[in-house]
Amino acid sequence: MSRMDLPLDWAFRPALDLELKRYLLLAYLQNVQRRFKEHKLYPHLTDLRAHLETLMDLRRRKEELAEGLAGDLLGFDPRTGNAVHDRPVDGEHLAVIDAVIDFAMPGLRRALTEGSDLRQDLAGRIRLLPVGVQPLKPVEGWLLLRQGREARVYAYTIPILRPAPVTSAHQEITTRYITSYTLGITCTYEHIRGQLNASGAGPAVPATFALEAEADLPRIETFMPLAKELLRLHLVATMLPSAR
C-alpha cells in the first residue's frame, strides 16, 4: 500500500466485496478523523480530494464500463458498421461499484469538509511577518518557522507563482531545512536574517519571512504546509495584485 491509508483504486480492486469495501472505507475515515483530532492535516486533505475525484471520474466512466459488458449481438449499424449489442442490465460487478460510490462519497465529503474547516481555523492561528526589506520578486529566500522560542530556518523556492487558486498550494513551494535558532533578546529575526545572508548559502537577494504559530502544531503535517500556503497567498497579493 502507498503512503495513502486507502489506495486510490480501492473501490474496484482487488475484489468487489461490498462488505469489505464498507470496512475499508470506515477504517480509513476513522483514521483520518483521528489525525484531524491531532491537528494533522496533510497528506489527509490531499488524499480525500483525490479519492473524491477518482470516484467521480469512475462514475463518469461507468457507461464505458457498461459497454464493455455488451449483451447479445443484435446486428450492425449500417452507417458506421459497428456491432450493435443488446444493453444488459448492470452486471454484478457494476452494481457493486455503484453501491460503493453511493455510500463512499457522502462520508468522504463530510471528512473533507471537516478537514477544510480545521485547516481554516489552524491557518488563522499562524501569523506571517516579513523580516527586513524584501526584494521586488521574493520567490526565493528564508522561512523562519517559530513555535515557542525555537525558530527553524528553511530555504524556500517558488518555481512558478500562479494566480489561480490551487488545491494543494503548499506543493508549489520547495523547502530545505538549514538550521535552528533559539530566539531571545539578542537573537531576533533581523539577527538571524543577517547571519543567513552573511553565510552566502542562499540567493543573492533573499526574501525573509517569519511565520509564528500560536498553537502547538505538528510541524510536518500542518505547520509547514500552512506556512507555505500563507506565503503563497501573500506573494500572490503583493506580486500579482490583479489576481485578487
PDB file of C-alpha atoms in Angstrom:
ATOM      1  CA  MET A   1       0.000   0.000   0.000  1.00  0.00           C
ATOM      2  CA  SER A   2       1.220   3.508  -0.794  1.00  0.00           C
ATOM      3  CA  ARG A   3       1.555   6.377   1.627  1.00  0.00           C
ATOM      4  CA  MET A   4      -2.226   6.612   1.489  1.00  0.00           C
ATOM      5  CA  ASP A   5      -4.119   4.568   4.048  1.00  0.00           C
ATOM      6  CA  LEU A   6      -6.578   3.701   1.275  1.00  0.00           C
ATOM      7  CA  PRO A   7      -5.344   3.010  -2.288  1.00  0.00           C
ATOM      8  CA  LEU A   8      -6.955   5.131  -4.997  1.00  0.00           C
ATOM      9  CA  ASP A   9      -8.281   2.006  -6.745  1.00  0.00           C
ATOM     10  CA  TRP A  10      -9.847   0.564  -3.597  1.00  0.00           C
ATOM     11  CA  ALA A  11     -13.397   0.867  -4.994  1.00  0.00           C
ATOM     12  CA  PHE A  12     -12.872  -1.723  -7.717  1.00  0.00           C
ATOM     13  CA  ARG A  13      -9.792  -3.721  -6.697  1.00  0.00           C
ATOM     14  CA  PRO A  14      -8.782  -6.315  -5.695  1.00  0.00           C
ATOM     15  CA  ALA A  15     -12.217  -7.851  -5.010  1.00  0.00           C
ATOM     16  CA  LEU A  16     -15.711  -6.467  -5.444  1.00  0.00           C
ATOM     17  CA  ASP A  17     -16.951  -7.405  -1.990  1.00  0.00           C
ATOM     18  CA  LEU A  18     -19.380  -4.762  -0.750  1.00  0.00           C
ATOM     19  CA  GLU A  19     -18.952  -5.540   2.941  1.00  0.00           C
ATOM     20  CA  LEU A  20     -15.180  -5.477   2.583  1.00  0.00           C
ATOM     21  CA  LYS A  21     -15.383  -2.091   0.858  1.00  0.00           C
ATOM     22  CA  ARG A  22     -17.524  -0.706   3.689  1.00  0.00           C
ATOM     23  CA  TYR A  23     -14.993  -1.946   6.236  1.00  0.00           C
ATOM     24  CA  LEU A  24     -12.053  -0.446   4.344  1.00  0.00           C
ATOM     25  CA  LEU A  25     -13.741   2.936   3.999  1.00  0.00           C
ATOM     26  CA  LEU A  26     -14.884   3.055   7.625  1.00  0.00           C
ATOM     27  CA  ALA A  27     -11.396   2.188   8.872  1.00  0.00           C
ATOM     28  CA  TYR A  28      -9.876   4.845   6.596  1.00  0.00           C
ATOM     29  CA  LEU A  29     -12.299   7.581   7.668  1.00  0.00           C
ATOM     30  CA  GLN A  30     -11.796   6.743  11.344  1.00  0.00           C
ATOM     31  CA  ASN A  31      -8.040   7.026  10.858  1.00  0.00           C
ATOM     32  CA  VAL A  32      -8.419  10.382   9.102  1.00  0.00           C
ATOM     33  CA  GLN A  33     -10.655  11.645  11.907  1.00  0.00           C
ATOM     34  CA  ARG A  34      -8.035  10.635  14.491  1.00  0.00           C
ATOM     35  CA  ARG A  35      -5.392  12.545  12.559  1.00  0.00           C
ATOM     36  CA  PHE A  36      -7.593  15.630  12.369  1.00  0.00           C
ATOM     37  CA  LYS A  37      -8.122  15.479  16.145  1.00  0.00           C
ATOM     38  CA  GLU A  38      -4.317  15.530  16.437  1.00  0.00           C
ATOM     39  CA  HIS A  39      -4.336  18.605  14.141  1.00  0.00           C
ATOM     40  CA  LYS A  40      -2.553  16.639  11.411  1.00  0.00           C
ATOM     41  CA  LEU A  41      -3.941  17.942   8.128  1.00  0.00           C
ATOM     42  CA  TYR A  42      -1.674  16.530   5.453  1.00  0.00           C
ATOM     43  CA  PRO A  43      -1.487  14.349   3.474  1.00  0.00           C
ATOM     44  CA  HIS A  44      -5.053  13.531   4.503  1.00  0.00           C
ATOM     45  CA  LEU A  45      -6.725  16.597   2.963  1.00  0.00           C
ATOM     46  CA  THR A  46      -4.966  15.946  -0.334  1.00  0.00           C
ATOM     47  CA  ASP A  47      -5.850  12.259  -0.230  1.00  0.00           C
ATOM     48  CA  LEU A  48      -9.543  12.909   0.481  1.00  0.00           C
ATOM     49  CA  ARG A  49      -9.763  15.177  -2.567  1.00  0.00           C
ATOM     50  CA  ALA A  50      -8.006  12.543  -4.661  1.00  0.00           C
ATOM     51  CA  HIS A  51     -10.450   9.845  -3.537  1.00  0.00           C
ATOM     52  CA  LEU A  52     -13.469  12.005  -4.359  1.00  0.00           C
ATOM     53  CA  GLU A  53     -12.087  12.911  -7.778  1.00  0.00           C
ATOM     54  CA  THR A  54     -11.374   9.236  -8.502  1.00  0.00           C
ATOM     55  CA  LEU A  55     -14.907   8.165  -7.592  1.00  0.00           C
ATOM     56  CA  MET A  56     -16.478  10.978  -9.605  1.00  0.00           C
ATOM     57  CA  ASP A  57     -14.348  10.008 -12.584  1.00  0.00           C
ATOM     58  CA  LEU A  58     -15.342   6.374 -12.097  1.00  0.00           C
ATOM     59  CA  ARG A  59     -18.992   7.370 -12.128  1.00  0.00           C
ATOM     60  CA  ARG A  60     -18.472   9.338 -15.349  1.00  0.00           C
ATOM     61  CA  ARG A  61     -16.817   6.348 -16.964  1.00  0.00           C
ATOM     62  CA  LYS A  62     -19.451   3.882 -15.840  1.00  0.00           C
ATOM     63  CA  GLU A  63     -21.200   3.969 -19.201  1.00  0.00           C
ATOM     64  CA  GLU A  64     -17.952   2.891 -20.802  1.00  0.00           C
ATOM     65  CA  LEU A  65     -17.686   0.036 -18.323  1.00  0.00           C
ATOM     66  CA  ALA A  66     -21.237  -0.992 -19.127  1.00  0.00           C
ATOM     67  CA  GLU A  67     -20.462  -1.008 -22.840  1.00  0.00           C
ATOM     68  CA  GLY A  68     -17.603  -3.361 -22.142  1.00  0.00           C
ATOM     69  CA  LEU A  69     -20.148  -5.863 -20.803  1.00  0.00           C
ATOM     70  CA  ALA A  70     -22.164  -5.868 -24.028  1.00  0.00           C
ATOM     71  CA  GLY A  71     -25.150  -8.145 -24.323  1.00  0.00           C
ATOM     72  CA  ASP A  72     -26.277 -10.300 -27.235  1.00  0.00           C
ATOM     73  CA  LEU A  73     -25.343  -9.205 -30.761  1.00  0.00           C
ATOM     74  CA  LEU A  74     -28.380  -7.576 -32.421  1.00  0.00           C
ATOM     75  CA  GLY A  75     -26.769  -6.624 -35.715  1.00  0.00           C
ATOM     76  CA  PHE A  76     -24.610  -3.929 -37.242  1.00  0.00           C
ATOM     77  CA  ASP A  77     -25.118  -0.184 -37.578  1.00  0.00           C
ATOM     78  CA  PRO A  78     -25.495   0.430 -41.350  1.00  0.00           C
ATOM     79  CA  ARG A  79     -23.959   3.910 -41.012  1.00  0.00           C
ATOM     80  CA  THR A  80     -20.834   3.008 -39.082  1.00  0.00           C
ATOM     81  CA  GLY A  81     -20.532  -0.719 -39.459  1.00  0.00           C
ATOM     82  CA  ASN A  82     -20.157  -1.055 -35.696  1.00  0.00           C
ATOM     83  CA  ALA A  83     -21.676  -4.023 -33.918  1.00  0.00           C
ATOM     84  CA  VAL A  84     -24.883  -3.283 -32.032  1.00  0.00           C
ATOM     85  CA  HIS A  85     -25.400  -5.237 -28.828  1.00  0.00           C
ATOM     86  CA  ASP A  86     -28.355  -5.531 -26.530  1.00  0.00           C
ATOM     87  CA  ARG A  87     -27.795  -3.338 -23.465  1.00  0.00           C
ATOM     88  CA  PRO A  88     -27.519  -5.657 -20.490  1.00  0.00           C
ATOM     89  CA  VAL A  89     -28.775  -4.934 -17.042  1.00  0.00           C
ATOM     90  CA  ASP A  90     -25.801  -3.860 -14.998  1.00  0.00           C
ATOM     91  CA  GLY A  91     -23.793  -6.900 -14.065  1.00  0.00           C
ATOM     92  CA  GLU A  92     -22.902  -7.781 -10.512  1.00  0.00           C
ATOM     93  CA  HIS A  93     -19.539  -6.031 -10.746  1.00  0.00           C
ATOM     94  CA  LEU A  94     -21.003  -2.731 -11.910  1.00  0.00           C
ATOM     95  CA  ALA A  95     -23.780  -2.947  -9.323  1.00  0.00           C
ATOM     96  CA  VAL A  96     -21.194  -3.294  -6.544  1.00  0.00           C
ATOM     97  CA  ILE A  97     -19.196  -0.360  -7.899  1.00  0.00           C
ATOM     98  CA  ASP A  98     -22.387   1.723  -7.970  1.00  0.00           C
ATOM     99  CA  ALA A  99     -23.088   0.812  -4.354  1.00  0.00           C
ATOM    100  CA  VAL A 100     -19.536   1.619  -3.314  1.00  0.00           C
ATOM    101  CA  ILE A 101     -19.716   5.057  -4.943  1.00  0.00           C
ATOM    102  CA  ASP A 102     -23.108   5.757  -3.363  1.00  0.00           C
ATOM    103  CA  PHE A 103     -22.041   5.009   0.203  1.00  0.00           C
ATOM    104  CA  ALA A 104     -18.462   6.294  -0.077  1.00  0.00           C
ATOM    105  CA  MET A 105     -18.910   9.787  -1.470  1.00  0.00           C
ATOM    106  CA  PRO A 106     -21.032  11.239   1.386  1.00  0.00           C
ATOM    107  CA  GLY A 107     -18.544  10.052   4.001  1.00  0.00           C
ATOM    108  CA  LEU A 108     -15.553  11.330   2.047  1.00  0.00           C
ATOM    109  CA  ARG A 109     -17.258  14.697   1.519  1.00  0.00           C
ATOM    110  CA  ARG A 110     -18.023  15.047   5.233  1.00  0.00           C
ATOM    111  CA  ALA A 111     -14.413  14.248   6.121  1.00  0.00           C
ATOM    112  CA  LEU A 112     -13.134  16.741   3.541  1.00  0.00           C
ATOM    113  CA  THR A 113     -15.433  19.454   4.899  1.00  0.00           C
ATOM    114  CA  GLU A 114     -14.279  18.733   8.455  1.00  0.00           C
ATOM    115  CA  GLY A 115     -10.641  18.880   7.402  1.00  0.00           C
ATOM    116  CA  SER A 116     -11.117  22.053   5.362  1.00  0.00           C
ATOM    117  CA  ASP A 117     -12.819  23.782   8.302  1.00  0.00           C
ATOM    118  CA  LEU A 118      -9.992  22.693  10.602  1.00  0.00           C
ATOM    119  CA  ARG A 119      -7.433  23.923   8.090  1.00  0.00           C
ATOM    120  CA  GLN A 120      -9.075  27.355   8.006  1.00  0.00           C
ATOM    121  CA  ASP A 121      -9.127  27.515  11.809  1.00  0.00           C
ATOM    122  CA  LEU A 122      -5.490  26.484  12.198  1.00  0.00           C
ATOM    123  CA  ALA A 123      -4.306  28.809   9.428  1.00  0.00           C
ATOM    124  CA  GLY A 124      -5.897  31.649  11.391  1.00  0.00           C
ATOM    125  CA  ARG A 125      -3.545  30.850  14.278  1.00  0.00           C
ATOM    126  CA  ILE A 126      -0.431  31.463  12.181  1.00  0.00           C
ATOM    127  CA  ARG A 127       0.955  34.961  11.641  1.00  0.00           C
ATOM    128  CA  LEU A 128       3.196  35.872   8.703  1.00  0.00           C
ATOM    129  CA  LEU A 129       5.760  38.643   9.249  1.00  0.00           C
ATOM    130  CA  PRO A 130       8.078  39.983   6.523  1.00  0.00           C
ATOM    131  CA  VAL A 131      11.553  40.452   8.016  1.00  0.00           C
ATOM    132  CA  GLY A 132      13.586  43.380   6.721  1.00  0.00           C
ATOM    133  CA  VAL A 133      13.485  44.858   3.234  1.00  0.00           C
ATOM    134  CA  GLN A 134      12.139  42.415   0.660  1.00  0.00           C
ATOM    135  CA  PRO A 135      13.338  42.073  -2.950  1.00  0.00           C
ATOM    136  CA  LEU A 136      10.961  43.012  -5.783  1.00  0.00           C
ATOM    137  CA  LYS A 137      10.418  39.352  -6.601  1.00  0.00           C
ATOM    138  CA  PRO A 138      10.606  37.399  -3.341  1.00  0.00           C
ATOM    139  CA  VAL A 139      10.330  33.982  -4.976  1.00  0.00           C
ATOM    140  CA  GLU A 140      13.277  32.579  -3.018  1.00  0.00           C
ATOM    141  CA  GLY A 141      14.737  33.197   0.389  1.00  0.00           C
ATOM    142  CA  TRP A 142      14.300  32.163   4.013  1.00  0.00           C
ATOM    143  CA  LEU A 143      11.340  30.915   6.018  1.00  0.00           C
ATOM    144  CA  LEU A 144      11.599  31.143   9.813  1.00  0.00           C
ATOM    145  CA  LEU A 145       9.028  28.829  11.373  1.00  0.00           C
ATOM    146  CA  ARG A 146       8.587  29.736  15.020  1.00  0.00           C
ATOM    147  CA  GLN A 147       6.893  27.759  17.776  1.00  0.00           C
ATOM    148  CA  GLY A 148       7.703  28.925  21.289  1.00  0.00           C
ATOM    149  CA  ARG A 149      11.279  30.223  21.344  1.00  0.00           C
ATOM    150  CA  GLU A 150      12.526  27.950  18.576  1.00  0.00           C
ATOM    151  CA  ALA A 151      12.798  29.252  15.015  1.00  0.00           C
ATOM    152  CA  ARG A 152      13.564  26.632  12.386  1.00  0.00           C
ATOM    153  CA  VAL A 153      15.122  28.062   9.225  1.00  0.00           C
ATOM    154  CA  TYR A 154      14.303  26.773   5.751  1.00  0.00           C
ATOM    155  CA  ALA A 155      15.465  27.933   2.351  1.00  0.00           C
ATOM    156  CA  TYR A 156      12.450  28.224   0.034  1.00  0.00           C
ATOM    157  CA  THR A 157      11.936  28.491  -3.708  1.00  0.00           C
ATOM    158  CA  ILE A 158       8.797  29.057  -5.772  1.00  0.00           C
ATOM    159  CA  PRO A 159       9.469  27.899  -9.354  1.00  0.00           C
ATOM    160  CA  ILE A 160       6.114  29.193 -10.667  1.00  0.00           C
ATOM    161  CA  LEU A 161       3.723  31.575  -8.927  1.00  0.00           C
ATOM    162  CA  ARG A 162       0.247  31.041 -10.348  1.00  0.00           C
ATOM    163  CA  PRO A 163      -2.580  33.479  -9.624  1.00  0.00           C
ATOM    164  CA  ALA A 164      -5.367  30.904  -9.783  1.00  0.00           C
ATOM    165  CA  PRO A 165      -6.243  29.011  -6.600  1.00  0.00           C
ATOM    166  CA  VAL A 166      -4.783  25.516  -6.444  1.00  0.00           C
ATOM    167  CA  THR A 167      -5.903  22.520  -4.438  1.00  0.00           C
ATOM    168  CA  SER A 168      -2.566  21.984  -2.722  1.00  0.00           C
ATOM    169  CA  ALA A 169      -0.831  25.357  -2.854  1.00  0.00           C
ATOM    170  CA  HIS A 170       1.891  24.213  -0.461  1.00  0.00           C
ATOM    171  CA  GLN A 171       3.138  21.762  -3.089  1.00  0.00           C
ATOM    172  CA  GLU A 172       4.212  24.673  -5.305  1.00  0.00           C
ATOM    173  CA  ILE A 173       6.893  25.756  -2.820  1.00  0.00           C
ATOM    174  CA  THR A 174      10.028  23.708  -2.220  1.00  0.00           C
ATOM    175  CA  THR A 175      11.900  24.000   1.068  1.00  0.00           C
ATOM    176  CA  ARG A 176      15.182  22.769   2.527  1.00  0.00           C
ATOM    177  CA  TYR A 177      15.977  22.746   6.234  1.00  0.00           C
ATOM    178  CA  ILE A 178      19.019  24.873   7.138  1.00  0.00           C
ATOM    179  CA  THR A 179      19.334  25.254  10.926  1.00  0.00           C
ATOM    180  CA  SER A 180      17.524  26.278  14.110  1.00  0.00           C
ATOM    181  CA  TYR A 181      17.846  29.243  16.469  1.00  0.00           C
ATOM    182  CA  THR A 182      16.646  29.942  19.984  1.00  0.00           C
ATOM    183  CA  LEU A 183      15.100  33.397  19.980  1.00  0.00           C
ATOM    184  CA  GLY A 184      15.968  35.863  22.717  1.00  0.00           C
ATOM    185  CA  ILE A 185      16.925  39.460  23.402  1.00  0.00           C
ATOM    186  CA  THR A 186      19.931  39.343  21.092  1.00  0.00           C
ATOM    187  CA  CYS A 187      18.734  36.623  18.741  1.00  0.00           C
ATOM    188  CA  THR A 188      15.955  38.350  16.798  1.00  0.00           C
ATOM    189  CA  TYR A 189      14.542  37.695  13.337  1.00  0.00           C
ATOM    190  CA  GLU A 190      16.698  40.514  11.960  1.00  0.00           C
ATOM    191  CA  HIS A 191      19.784  38.995  13.597  1.00  0.00           C
ATOM    192  CA  ILE A 192      19.016  35.597  12.069  1.00  0.00           C
ATOM    193  CA  ARG A 193      18.454  37.175   8.654  1.00  0.00           C
ATOM    194  CA  GLY A 194      21.783  38.964   8.869  1.00  0.00           C
ATOM    195  CA  GLN A 195      23.639  35.772   9.788  1.00  0.00           C
ATOM    196  CA  LEU A 196      21.970  33.809   6.995  1.00  0.00           C
ATOM    197  CA  ASN A 197      22.740  36.474   4.404  1.00  0.00           C
ATOM    198  CA  ALA A 198      26.335  36.726   5.580  1.00  0.00           C
ATOM    199  CA  SER A 199      26.790  32.974   5.216  1.00  0.00           C
ATOM    200  CA  GLY A 200      26.303  33.210   1.452  1.00  0.00           C
ATOM    201  CA  ALA A 201      24.326  29.979   1.482  1.00  0.00           C
ATOM    202  CA  GLY A 202      21.202  31.492  -0.070  1.00  0.00           C
ATOM    203  CA  PRO A 203      20.287  33.630  -3.084  1.00  0.00           C
ATOM    204  CA  ALA A 204      21.999  36.953  -3.726  1.00  0.00           C
ATOM    205  CA  VAL A 205      18.961  38.978  -2.591  1.00  0.00           C
ATOM    206  CA  PRO A 206      16.909  36.658  -0.384  1.00  0.00           C
ATOM    207  CA  ALA A 207      13.461  37.403   0.971  1.00  0.00           C
ATOM    208  CA  THR A 208      12.836  36.550   4.627  1.00  0.00           C
ATOM    209  CA  PHE A 209       9.521  35.703   6.253  1.00  0.00           C
ATOM    210  CA  ALA A 210       8.769  34.630   9.804  1.00  0.00           C
ATOM    211  CA  LEU A 211       5.705  32.522  10.489  1.00  0.00           C
ATOM    212  CA  GLU A 212       4.601  32.283  14.102  1.00  0.00           C
ATOM    213  CA  ALA A 213       2.195  29.605  15.302  1.00  0.00           C
ATOM    214  CA  GLU A 214       0.094  30.464  18.320  1.00  0.00           C
ATOM    215  CA  ALA A 215      -0.816  26.801  18.801  1.00  0.00           C
ATOM    216  CA  ASP A 216       1.449  23.765  19.089  1.00  0.00           C
ATOM    217  CA  LEU A 217       1.016  22.432  15.555  1.00  0.00           C
ATOM    218  CA  PRO A 218       2.540  19.275  14.070  1.00  0.00           C
ATOM    219  CA  ARG A 219       5.377  20.708  12.015  1.00  0.00           C
ATOM    220  CA  ILE A 220       5.436  18.364   9.016  1.00  0.00           C
ATOM    221  CA  GLU A 221       1.736  17.551   8.695  1.00  0.00           C
ATOM    222  CA  THR A 222       0.348  21.029   9.434  1.00  0.00           C
ATOM    223  CA  PHE A 223       2.660  23.929  10.271  1.00  0.00           C
ATOM    224  CA  MET A 224       4.892  23.715   7.198  1.00  0.00           C
ATOM    225  CA  PRO A 225       2.075  23.153   4.655  1.00  0.00           C
ATOM    226  CA  LEU A 226       0.025  26.017   6.112  1.00  0.00           C
ATOM    227  CA  ALA A 227       3.090  28.260   6.261  1.00  0.00           C
ATOM    228  CA  LYS A 228       3.686  27.612   2.565  1.00  0.00           C
ATOM    229  CA  GLU A 229       0.053  28.324   1.719  1.00  0.00           C
ATOM    230  CA  LEU A 230       0.077  31.591   3.672  1.00  0.00           C
ATOM    231  CA  LEU A 231       3.319  32.622   1.994  1.00  0.00           C
ATOM    232  CA  ARG A 232       1.865  31.870  -1.420  1.00  0.00           C
ATOM    233  CA  LEU A 233      -1.254  33.923  -0.671  1.00  0.00           C
ATOM    234  CA  HIS A 234       0.939  36.814   0.483  1.00  0.00           C
ATOM    235  CA  LEU A 235       3.086  36.686  -2.636  1.00  0.00           C
ATOM    236  CA  VAL A 236       0.101  36.465  -4.973  1.00  0.00           C
ATOM    237  CA  ALA A 237      -1.415  39.513  -3.270  1.00  0.00           C
ATOM    238  CA  THR A 238       1.807  41.540  -3.489  1.00  0.00           C
ATOM    239  CA  MET A 239       3.261  40.375  -6.800  1.00  0.00           C
ATOM    240  CA  LEU A 240       0.070  39.690  -8.730  1.00  0.00           C
ATOM    241  CA  PRO A 241      -2.434  42.226  -7.342  1.00  0.00           C
ATOM    242  CA  SER A 242      -4.670  41.913 -10.409  1.00  0.00           C
ATOM    243  CA  ALA A 243      -5.286  38.264  -9.499  1.00  0.00           C
ATOM    244  CA  ARG A 244      -7.087  39.134  -6.273  1.00  0.00           C
TER     245      ARG A 244
END
